[in-house]
GROMACS .gro file of C-alpha atoms in nm:
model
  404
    1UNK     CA    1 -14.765  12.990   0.736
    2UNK     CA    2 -15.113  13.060   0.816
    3UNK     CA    3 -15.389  13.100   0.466
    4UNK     CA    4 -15.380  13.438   0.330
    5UNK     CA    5 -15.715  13.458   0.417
    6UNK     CA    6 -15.670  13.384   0.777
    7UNK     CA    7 -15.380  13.621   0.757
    8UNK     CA    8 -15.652  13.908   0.649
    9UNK     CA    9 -15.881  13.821   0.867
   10UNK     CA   10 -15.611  13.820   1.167
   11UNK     CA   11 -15.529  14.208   1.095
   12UNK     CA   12 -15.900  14.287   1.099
   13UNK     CA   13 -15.934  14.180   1.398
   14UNK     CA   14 -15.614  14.294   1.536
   15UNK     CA   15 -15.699  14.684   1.444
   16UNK     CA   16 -16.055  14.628   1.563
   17UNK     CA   17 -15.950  14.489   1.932
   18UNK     CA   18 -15.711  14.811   1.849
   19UNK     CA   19 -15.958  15.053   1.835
   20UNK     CA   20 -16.223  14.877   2.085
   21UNK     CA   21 -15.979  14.908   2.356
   22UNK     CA   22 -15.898  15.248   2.287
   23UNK     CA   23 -16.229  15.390   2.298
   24UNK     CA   24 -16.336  15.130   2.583
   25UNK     CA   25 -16.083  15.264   2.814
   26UNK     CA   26 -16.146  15.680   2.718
   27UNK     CA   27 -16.540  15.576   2.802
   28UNK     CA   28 -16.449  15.432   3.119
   29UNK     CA   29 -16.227  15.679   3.206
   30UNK     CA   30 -16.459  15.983   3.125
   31UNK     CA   31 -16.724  15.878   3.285
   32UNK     CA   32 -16.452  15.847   3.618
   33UNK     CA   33 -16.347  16.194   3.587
   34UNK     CA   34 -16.697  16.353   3.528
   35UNK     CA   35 -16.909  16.136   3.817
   36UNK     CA   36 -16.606  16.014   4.038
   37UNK     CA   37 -16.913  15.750   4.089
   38UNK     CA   38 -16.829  15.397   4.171
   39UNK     CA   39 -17.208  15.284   4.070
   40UNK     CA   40 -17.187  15.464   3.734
   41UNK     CA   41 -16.817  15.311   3.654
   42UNK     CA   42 -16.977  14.972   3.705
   43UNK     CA   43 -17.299  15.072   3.514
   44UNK     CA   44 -17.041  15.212   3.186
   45UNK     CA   45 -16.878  14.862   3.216
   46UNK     CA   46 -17.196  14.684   3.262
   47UNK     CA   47 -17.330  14.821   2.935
   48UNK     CA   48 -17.009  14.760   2.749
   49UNK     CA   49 -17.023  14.409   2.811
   50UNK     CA   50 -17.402  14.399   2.767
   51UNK     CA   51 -17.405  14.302   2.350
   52UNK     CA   52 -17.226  13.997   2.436
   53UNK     CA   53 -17.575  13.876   2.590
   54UNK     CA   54 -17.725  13.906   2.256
   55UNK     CA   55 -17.486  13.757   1.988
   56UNK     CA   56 -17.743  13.462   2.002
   57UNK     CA   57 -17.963  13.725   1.770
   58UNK     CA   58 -17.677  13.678   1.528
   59UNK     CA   59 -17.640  13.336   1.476
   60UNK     CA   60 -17.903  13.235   1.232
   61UNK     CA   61 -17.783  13.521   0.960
   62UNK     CA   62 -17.432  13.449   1.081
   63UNK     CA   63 -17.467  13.075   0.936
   64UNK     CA   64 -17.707  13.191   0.661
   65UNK     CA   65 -17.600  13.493   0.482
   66UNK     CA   66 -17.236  13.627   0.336
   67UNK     CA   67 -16.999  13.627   0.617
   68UNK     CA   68 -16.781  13.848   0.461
   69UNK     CA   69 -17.083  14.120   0.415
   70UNK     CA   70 -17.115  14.061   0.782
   71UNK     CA   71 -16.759  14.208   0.888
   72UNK     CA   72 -16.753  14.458   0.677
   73UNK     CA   73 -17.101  14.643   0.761
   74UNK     CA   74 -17.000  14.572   1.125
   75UNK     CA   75 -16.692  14.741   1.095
   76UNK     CA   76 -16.867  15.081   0.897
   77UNK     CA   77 -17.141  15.050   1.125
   78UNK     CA   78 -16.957  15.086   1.409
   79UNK     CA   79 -16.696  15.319   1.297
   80UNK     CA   80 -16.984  15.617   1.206
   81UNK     CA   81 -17.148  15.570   1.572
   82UNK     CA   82 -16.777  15.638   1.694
   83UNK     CA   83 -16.795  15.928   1.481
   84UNK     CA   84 -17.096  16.039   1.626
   85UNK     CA   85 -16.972  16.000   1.960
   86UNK     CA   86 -16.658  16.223   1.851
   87UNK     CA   87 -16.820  16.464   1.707
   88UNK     CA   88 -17.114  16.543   2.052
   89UNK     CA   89 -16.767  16.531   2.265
   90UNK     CA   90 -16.617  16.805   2.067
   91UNK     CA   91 -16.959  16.981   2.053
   92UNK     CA   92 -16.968  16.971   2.451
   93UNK     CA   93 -17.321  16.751   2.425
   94UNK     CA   94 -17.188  16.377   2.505
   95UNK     CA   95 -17.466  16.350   2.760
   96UNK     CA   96 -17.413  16.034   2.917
   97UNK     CA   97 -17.736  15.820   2.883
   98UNK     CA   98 -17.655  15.940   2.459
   99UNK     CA   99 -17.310  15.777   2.515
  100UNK     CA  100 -17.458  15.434   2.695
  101UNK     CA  101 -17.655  15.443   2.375
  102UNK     CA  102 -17.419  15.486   2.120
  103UNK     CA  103 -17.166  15.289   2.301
  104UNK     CA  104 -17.402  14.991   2.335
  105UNK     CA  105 -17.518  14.988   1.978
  106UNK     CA  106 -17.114  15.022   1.836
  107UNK     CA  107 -16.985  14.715   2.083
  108UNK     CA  108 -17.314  14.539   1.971
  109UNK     CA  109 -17.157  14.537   1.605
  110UNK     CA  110 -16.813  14.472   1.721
  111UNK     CA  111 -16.957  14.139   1.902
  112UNK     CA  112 -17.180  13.985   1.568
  113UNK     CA  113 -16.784  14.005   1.419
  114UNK     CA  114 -16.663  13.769   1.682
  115UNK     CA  115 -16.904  13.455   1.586
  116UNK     CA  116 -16.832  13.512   1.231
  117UNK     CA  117 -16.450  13.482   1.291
  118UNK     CA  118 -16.482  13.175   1.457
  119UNK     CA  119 -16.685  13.018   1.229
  120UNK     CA  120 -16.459  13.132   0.933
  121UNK     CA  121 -16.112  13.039   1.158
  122UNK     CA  122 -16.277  12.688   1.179
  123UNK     CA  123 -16.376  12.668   0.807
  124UNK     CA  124 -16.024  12.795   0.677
  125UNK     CA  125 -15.808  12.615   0.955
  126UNK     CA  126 -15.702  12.241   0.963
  127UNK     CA  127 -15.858  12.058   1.256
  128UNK     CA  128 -15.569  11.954   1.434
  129UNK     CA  129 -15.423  12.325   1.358
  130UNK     CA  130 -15.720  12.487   1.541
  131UNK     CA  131 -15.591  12.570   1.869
  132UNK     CA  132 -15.254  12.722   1.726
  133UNK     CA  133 -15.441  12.930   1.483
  134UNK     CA  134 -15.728  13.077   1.788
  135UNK     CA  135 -15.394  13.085   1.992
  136UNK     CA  136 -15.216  13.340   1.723
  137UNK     CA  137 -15.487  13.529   1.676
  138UNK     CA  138 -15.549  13.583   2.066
  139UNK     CA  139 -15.175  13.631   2.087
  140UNK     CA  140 -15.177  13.933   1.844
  141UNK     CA  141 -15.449  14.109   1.932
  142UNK     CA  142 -15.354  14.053   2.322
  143UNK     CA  143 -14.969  14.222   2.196
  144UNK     CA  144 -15.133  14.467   2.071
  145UNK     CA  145 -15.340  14.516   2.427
  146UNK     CA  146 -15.034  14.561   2.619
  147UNK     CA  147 -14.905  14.821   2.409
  148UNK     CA  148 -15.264  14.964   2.377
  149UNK     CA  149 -15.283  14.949   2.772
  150UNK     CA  150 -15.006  15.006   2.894
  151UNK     CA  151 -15.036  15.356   2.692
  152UNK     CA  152 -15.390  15.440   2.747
  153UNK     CA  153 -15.390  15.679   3.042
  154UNK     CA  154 -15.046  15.879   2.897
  155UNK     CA  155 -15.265  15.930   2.571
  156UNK     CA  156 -15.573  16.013   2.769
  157UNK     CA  157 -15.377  16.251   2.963
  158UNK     CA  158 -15.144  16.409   2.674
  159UNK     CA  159 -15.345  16.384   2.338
  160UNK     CA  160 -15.752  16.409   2.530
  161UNK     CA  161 -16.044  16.170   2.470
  162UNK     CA  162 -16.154  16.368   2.127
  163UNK     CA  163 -15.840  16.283   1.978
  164UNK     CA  164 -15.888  15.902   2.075
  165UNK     CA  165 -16.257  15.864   1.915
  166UNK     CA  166 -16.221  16.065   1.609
  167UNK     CA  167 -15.873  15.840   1.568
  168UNK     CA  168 -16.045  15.486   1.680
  169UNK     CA  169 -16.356  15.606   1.403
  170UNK     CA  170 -16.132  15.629   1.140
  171UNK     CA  171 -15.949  15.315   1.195
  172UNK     CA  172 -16.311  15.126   1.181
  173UNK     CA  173 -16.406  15.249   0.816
  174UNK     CA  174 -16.096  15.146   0.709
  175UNK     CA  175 -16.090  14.823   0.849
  176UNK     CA  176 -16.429  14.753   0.653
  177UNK     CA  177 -16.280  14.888   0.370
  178UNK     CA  178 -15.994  14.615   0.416
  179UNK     CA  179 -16.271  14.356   0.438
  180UNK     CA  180 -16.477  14.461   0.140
  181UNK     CA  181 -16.180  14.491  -0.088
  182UNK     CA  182 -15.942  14.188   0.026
  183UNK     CA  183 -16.134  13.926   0.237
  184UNK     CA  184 -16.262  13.623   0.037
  185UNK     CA  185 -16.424  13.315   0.230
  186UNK     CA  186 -16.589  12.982   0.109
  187UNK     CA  187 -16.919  13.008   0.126
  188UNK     CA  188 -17.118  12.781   0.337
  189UNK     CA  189 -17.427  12.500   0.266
  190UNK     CA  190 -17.665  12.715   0.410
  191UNK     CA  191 -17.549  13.025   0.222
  192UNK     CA  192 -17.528  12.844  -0.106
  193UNK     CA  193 -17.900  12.681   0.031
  194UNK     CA  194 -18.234  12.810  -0.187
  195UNK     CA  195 -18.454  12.918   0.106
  196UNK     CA  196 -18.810  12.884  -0.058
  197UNK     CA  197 -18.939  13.090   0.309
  198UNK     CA  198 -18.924  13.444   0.396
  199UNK     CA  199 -18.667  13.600   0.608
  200UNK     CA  200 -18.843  13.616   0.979
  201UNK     CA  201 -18.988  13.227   0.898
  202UNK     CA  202 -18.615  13.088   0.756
  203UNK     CA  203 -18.409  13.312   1.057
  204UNK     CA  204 -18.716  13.123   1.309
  205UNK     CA  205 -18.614  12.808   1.136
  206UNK     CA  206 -18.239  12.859   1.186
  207UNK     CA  207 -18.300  13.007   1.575
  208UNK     CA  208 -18.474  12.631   1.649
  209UNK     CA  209 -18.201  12.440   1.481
  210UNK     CA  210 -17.928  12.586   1.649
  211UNK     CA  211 -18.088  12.588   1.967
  212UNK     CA  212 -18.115  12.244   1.949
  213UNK     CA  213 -17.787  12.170   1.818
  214UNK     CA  214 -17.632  12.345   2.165
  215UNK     CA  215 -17.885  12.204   2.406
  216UNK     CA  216 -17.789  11.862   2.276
  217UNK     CA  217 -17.427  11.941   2.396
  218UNK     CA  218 -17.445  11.877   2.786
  219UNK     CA  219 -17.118  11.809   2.870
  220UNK     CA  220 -17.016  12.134   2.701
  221UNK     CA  221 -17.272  12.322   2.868
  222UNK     CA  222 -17.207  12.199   3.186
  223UNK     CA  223 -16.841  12.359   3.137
  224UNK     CA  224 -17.027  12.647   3.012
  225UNK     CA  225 -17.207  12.697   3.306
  226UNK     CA  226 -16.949  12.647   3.562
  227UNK     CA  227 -16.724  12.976   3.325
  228UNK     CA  228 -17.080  13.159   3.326
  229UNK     CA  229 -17.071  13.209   3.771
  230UNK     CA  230 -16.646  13.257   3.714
  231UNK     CA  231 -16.743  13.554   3.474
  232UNK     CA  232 -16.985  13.695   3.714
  233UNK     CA  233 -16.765  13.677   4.037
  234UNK     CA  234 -16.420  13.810   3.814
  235UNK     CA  235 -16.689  14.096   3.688
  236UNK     CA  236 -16.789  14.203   3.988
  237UNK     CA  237 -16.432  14.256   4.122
  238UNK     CA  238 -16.299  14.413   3.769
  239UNK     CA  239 -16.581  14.695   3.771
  240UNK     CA  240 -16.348  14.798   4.133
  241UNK     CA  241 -16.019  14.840   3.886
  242UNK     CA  242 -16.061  15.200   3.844
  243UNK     CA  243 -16.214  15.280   4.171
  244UNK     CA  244 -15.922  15.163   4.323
  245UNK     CA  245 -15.714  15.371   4.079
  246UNK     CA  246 -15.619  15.689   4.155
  247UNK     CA  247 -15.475  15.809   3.828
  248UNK     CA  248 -15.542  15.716   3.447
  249UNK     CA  249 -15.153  15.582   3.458
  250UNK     CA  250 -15.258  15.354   3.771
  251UNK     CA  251 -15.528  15.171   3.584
  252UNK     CA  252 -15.350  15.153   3.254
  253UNK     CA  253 -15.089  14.937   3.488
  254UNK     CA  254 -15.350  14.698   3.601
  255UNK     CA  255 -15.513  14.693   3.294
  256UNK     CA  256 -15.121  14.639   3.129
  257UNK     CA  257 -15.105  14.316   3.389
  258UNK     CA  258 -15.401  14.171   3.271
  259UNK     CA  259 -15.315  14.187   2.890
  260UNK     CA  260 -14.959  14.014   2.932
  261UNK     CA  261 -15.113  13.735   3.142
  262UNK     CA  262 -15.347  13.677   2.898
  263UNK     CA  263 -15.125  13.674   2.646
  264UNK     CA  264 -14.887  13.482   2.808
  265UNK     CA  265 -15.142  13.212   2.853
  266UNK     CA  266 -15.249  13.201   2.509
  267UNK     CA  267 -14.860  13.133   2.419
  268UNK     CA  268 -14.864  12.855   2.665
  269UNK     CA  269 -15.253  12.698   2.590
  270UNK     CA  270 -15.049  12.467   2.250
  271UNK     CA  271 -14.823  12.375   2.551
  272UNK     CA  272 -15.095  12.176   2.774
  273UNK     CA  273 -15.356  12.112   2.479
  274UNK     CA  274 -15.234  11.768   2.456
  275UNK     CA  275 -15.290  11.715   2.860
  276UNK     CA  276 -15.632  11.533   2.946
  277UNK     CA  277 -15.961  11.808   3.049
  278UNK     CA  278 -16.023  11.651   3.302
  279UNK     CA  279 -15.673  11.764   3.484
  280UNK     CA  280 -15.594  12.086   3.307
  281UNK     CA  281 -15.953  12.281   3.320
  282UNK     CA  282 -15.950  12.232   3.700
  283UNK     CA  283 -15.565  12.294   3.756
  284UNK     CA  284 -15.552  12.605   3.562
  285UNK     CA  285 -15.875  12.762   3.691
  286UNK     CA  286 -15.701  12.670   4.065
  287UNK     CA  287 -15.404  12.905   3.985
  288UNK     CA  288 -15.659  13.182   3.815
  289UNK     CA  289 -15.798  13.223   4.148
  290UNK     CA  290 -15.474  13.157   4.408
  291UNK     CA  291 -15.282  13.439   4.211
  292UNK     CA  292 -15.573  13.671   4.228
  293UNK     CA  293 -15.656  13.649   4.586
  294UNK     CA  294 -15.275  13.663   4.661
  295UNK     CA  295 -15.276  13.967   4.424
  296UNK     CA  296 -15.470  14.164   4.671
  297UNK     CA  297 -15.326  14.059   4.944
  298UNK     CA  298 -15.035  14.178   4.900
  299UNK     CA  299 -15.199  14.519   4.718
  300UNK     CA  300 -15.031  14.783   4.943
  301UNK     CA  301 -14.705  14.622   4.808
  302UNK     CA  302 -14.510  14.819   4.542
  303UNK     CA  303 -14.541  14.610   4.181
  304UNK     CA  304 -14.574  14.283   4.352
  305UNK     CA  305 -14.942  14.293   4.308
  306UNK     CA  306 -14.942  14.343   3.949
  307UNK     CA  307 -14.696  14.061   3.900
  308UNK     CA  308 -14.949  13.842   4.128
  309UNK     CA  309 -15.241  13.987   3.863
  310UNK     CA  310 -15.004  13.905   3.560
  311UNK     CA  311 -14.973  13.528   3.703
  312UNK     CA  312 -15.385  13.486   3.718
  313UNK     CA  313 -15.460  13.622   3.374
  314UNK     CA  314 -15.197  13.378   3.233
  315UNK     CA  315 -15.459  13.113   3.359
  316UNK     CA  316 -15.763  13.309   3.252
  317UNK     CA  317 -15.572  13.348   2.893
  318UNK     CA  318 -15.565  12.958   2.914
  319UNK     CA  319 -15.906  12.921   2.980
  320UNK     CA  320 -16.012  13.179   2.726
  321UNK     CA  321 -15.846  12.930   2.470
  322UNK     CA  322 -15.972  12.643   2.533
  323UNK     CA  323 -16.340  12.732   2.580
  324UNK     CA  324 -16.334  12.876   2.190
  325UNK     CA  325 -16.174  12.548   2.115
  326UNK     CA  326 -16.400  12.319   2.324
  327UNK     CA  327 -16.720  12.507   2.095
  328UNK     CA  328 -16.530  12.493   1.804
  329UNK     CA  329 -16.432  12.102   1.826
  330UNK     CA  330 -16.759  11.988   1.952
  331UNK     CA  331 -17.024  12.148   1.707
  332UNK     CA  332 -17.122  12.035   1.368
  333UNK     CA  333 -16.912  12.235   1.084
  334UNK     CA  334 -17.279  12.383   0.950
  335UNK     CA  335 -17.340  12.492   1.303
  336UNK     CA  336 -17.014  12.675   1.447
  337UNK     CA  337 -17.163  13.030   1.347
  338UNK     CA  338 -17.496  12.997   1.540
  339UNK     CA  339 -17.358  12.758   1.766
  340UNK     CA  340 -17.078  13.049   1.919
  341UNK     CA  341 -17.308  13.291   1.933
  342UNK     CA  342 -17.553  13.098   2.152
  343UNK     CA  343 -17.278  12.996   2.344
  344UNK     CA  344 -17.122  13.313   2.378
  345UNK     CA  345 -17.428  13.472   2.502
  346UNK     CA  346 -17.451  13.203   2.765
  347UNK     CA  347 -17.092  13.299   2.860
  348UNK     CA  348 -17.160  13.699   2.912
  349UNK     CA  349 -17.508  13.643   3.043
  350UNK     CA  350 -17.431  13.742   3.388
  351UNK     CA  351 -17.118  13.982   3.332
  352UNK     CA  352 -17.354  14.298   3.302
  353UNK     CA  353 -17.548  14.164   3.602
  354UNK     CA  354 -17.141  14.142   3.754
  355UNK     CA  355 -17.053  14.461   3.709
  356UNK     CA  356 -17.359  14.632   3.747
  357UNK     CA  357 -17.335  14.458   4.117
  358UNK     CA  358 -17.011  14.523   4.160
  359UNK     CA  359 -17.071  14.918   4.140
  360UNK     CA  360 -17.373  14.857   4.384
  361UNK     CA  361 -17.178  14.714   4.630
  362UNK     CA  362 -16.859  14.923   4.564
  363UNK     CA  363 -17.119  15.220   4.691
  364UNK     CA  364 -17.164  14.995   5.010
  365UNK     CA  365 -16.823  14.833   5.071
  366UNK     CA  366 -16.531  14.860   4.959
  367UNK     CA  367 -16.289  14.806   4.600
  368UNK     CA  368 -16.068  14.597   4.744
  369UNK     CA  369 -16.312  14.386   4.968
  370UNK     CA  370 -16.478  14.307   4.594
  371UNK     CA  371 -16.152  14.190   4.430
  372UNK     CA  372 -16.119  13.926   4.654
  373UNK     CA  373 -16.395  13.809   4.680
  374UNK     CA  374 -16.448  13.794   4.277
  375UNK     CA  375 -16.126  13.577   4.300
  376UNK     CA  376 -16.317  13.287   4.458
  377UNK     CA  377 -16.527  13.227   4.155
  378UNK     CA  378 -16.187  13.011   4.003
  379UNK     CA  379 -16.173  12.840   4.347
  380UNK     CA  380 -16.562  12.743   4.236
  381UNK     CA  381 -16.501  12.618   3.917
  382UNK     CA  382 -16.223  12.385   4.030
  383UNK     CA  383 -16.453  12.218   4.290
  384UNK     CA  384 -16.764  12.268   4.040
  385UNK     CA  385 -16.568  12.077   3.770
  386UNK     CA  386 -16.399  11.762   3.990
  387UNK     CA  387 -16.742  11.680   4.174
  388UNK     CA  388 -16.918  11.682   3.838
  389UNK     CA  389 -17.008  11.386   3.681
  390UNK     CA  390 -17.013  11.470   3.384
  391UNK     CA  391 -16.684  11.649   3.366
  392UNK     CA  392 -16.453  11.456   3.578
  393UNK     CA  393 -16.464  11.183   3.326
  394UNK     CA  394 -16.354  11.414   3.064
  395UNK     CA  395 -16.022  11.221   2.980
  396UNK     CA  396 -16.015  11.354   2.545
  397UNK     CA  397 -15.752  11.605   2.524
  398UNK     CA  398 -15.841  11.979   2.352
  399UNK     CA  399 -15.896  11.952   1.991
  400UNK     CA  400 -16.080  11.581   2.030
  401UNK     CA  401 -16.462  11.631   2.057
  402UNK     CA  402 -16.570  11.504   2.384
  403UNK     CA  403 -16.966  11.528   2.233
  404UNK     CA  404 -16.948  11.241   1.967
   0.00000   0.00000   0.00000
């Protein structure tokens, strides 16, 4: 049994990845159906992954000020720009630079929640219960992705995009409502800490602490690194996914494959925690990229290719695990907050650059010729991480720190 707490805090963030999806996938898809522009697909995705770049922003209030105050203004934040976006579809004026906008500023809100969570998943949860606990949570939410996917283009088609925002907008307030009503968290040192300085000169203070709590880290950044060129190469080739669509349905299937590899992998990452880094980063990241090259292969063959996809997520959901467990472990308890949200930003640095490019070159080439190639980046990592010296020494297993 997981704390009640936790439990709360789980159903947040189920209903959030809920409604994120959602209105992730109607974006995508509307901007598909009014440009038919492989560029301007990549752009949409670009700027939805763009606000992981700056969670780093977060991380001194994340550490500093009420965590729970954090969620729940996120949530109401975000839920009234949906709202807005709802209400200029219905009103035929969703011009599309206004819906970057609007979309950039909601997923910037939804990404400040995911450093808080992590910090508050490591305060509530046992040490040696830490990679069960990020794997239920990933497994729910990821559930609730395949369902969420695999429906996506029958709702877009059937029920319409205005009917998805005004639905996902709703959901949001009352999520914050659920916070500010039922979520209760210890509060921190630094929270509980008199700061005798002003805002911008504390938040300065707290920016050049954590900064040099994370560059102290090398052997974690060097991992970091090597996922940082994976993300940009798998970016580049996922911006192709509904180019090479040709209905809503279609990408909803791909889309589908994704979400039960993933969540197939985070089932299996308390299976191989126990297994030294050293072997299982490189061996898992070997399969990532072996099923994805084979999955496009084979493309022209009925299913098989989304069974191949299926197979190279379950890796990526592995991976996915054990880098939020790997920051977790190996930062000081005071420092997990601004700590995740430096190191997230170092994670999604270049996946706006990736799919940004992988529109460009869409324009010049072709879908498939991208999704390939994207598939390499695992093959990278795998070399990147055995020729390392740092790494390839890396004998602790998951939830011992390898930076003490």
């Amino acid at each position: 049994m997981m704390d009640k707490q936790l439990t709360i805090l789980l159903i947040g963030r189920i209903l959030t990845n809920f409604a994120d999806s959602f209105y992730m996938i109607a974006t995508i898809w509307y901007v598909k159906t009014l440009t038919d522009s492989p560029l301007l697909v990549g752009l949409t995705s670009a700027i939805a992954i763009l606000p992981v770049t700056i969670q780093f922003l977060y991380g001194p209030m994340i550490d500093r000020f009420s965590k729970k105050a954090i969620l729940y203004m996120a949530m109401f934040g975000q839920g009234l720009l949906v709202t807005v976006i709802s209400i200029l579809y219905y009103a035929d004026f969703l011009w599309l630079p206004l819906l970057y906008i609007m979309m950039f500023l909601a997923l910037s809100l939804s990404e400040c929640s995911y450093p808080v969570e992590s910090a508050l998943i490591e305060r509530l949860a046992p040490r040696e219960k830490l990679t069960k606990v990020n794997s239920i949570f990933s497994f729910s939410y990821q559930t609730l992705d395949i369902i969420c996917d695999a429906v996506s283009g029958i709702l877009i088609a059937f029920v319409g995009l205005g009917v998805i925002y005004i639905s996902n907008s709703l959901l949001l307030i009352m999520i914050g409502l659920m916070f500010l009503m039922y979520l209760k968290v210890p509060k921190s040192n630094k929270e509980m800490e008199k700061s005798t300085l002003g805002f911008f000169k504390q938040y300065r203070e707290d920016f050049k602490d954590g900064f040099l709590v994370v560059k102290s880290r090398q052997r974690l950044l060097s991992i970091v690194f090597g996922f940082v060129v994976m993300n940009l190469l798998a970016t580049m080739g996922l911006a192709m996914l509904p180019v090479i669509s040709d209905t809503s349905m279609e990408y909803g299937f791909w889309l589908t494959a994704m979400s039960i590899g993933t969540l197939s992998g985070t089932i299996l990452s308390s299976k191989v925690e126990k297994f030294p880094l050293n072997r299982v980063l490189p061996a898992v990241a070997l399969w990532s990229g072996i099923f994805w090259l084979l999955t496009f292969l084979f493309n022209e063959t009925q299913f098989v290719p989304y069974v191949f996809f299926a197979l190279s997520w379950l890796g990526i959901g592995i991976l996915s695990i054990f880098i939020q467990t790997m920051i977790q472990v190996n930062l000081p308890r005071e420092h997990v907050g601004i700590g995740f949200a430096f190191i997230s930003s170092l994670l999604g640095s270049l996946s706006p650059l990736g799919y940004f490019l992988g529109g460009v070159i869409g324009e010049q080439t072709s879908g498939l010729f991208l999704l390939m190639l994207s598939g390499t980046g695992y093959m990278f990592f795998t070399v990147y991480f055995l020729m390392n010296p740092r790494l390839k020494t890396i004998k602790q297993s998951l939830s011992v720190s390898f930076e003490d």
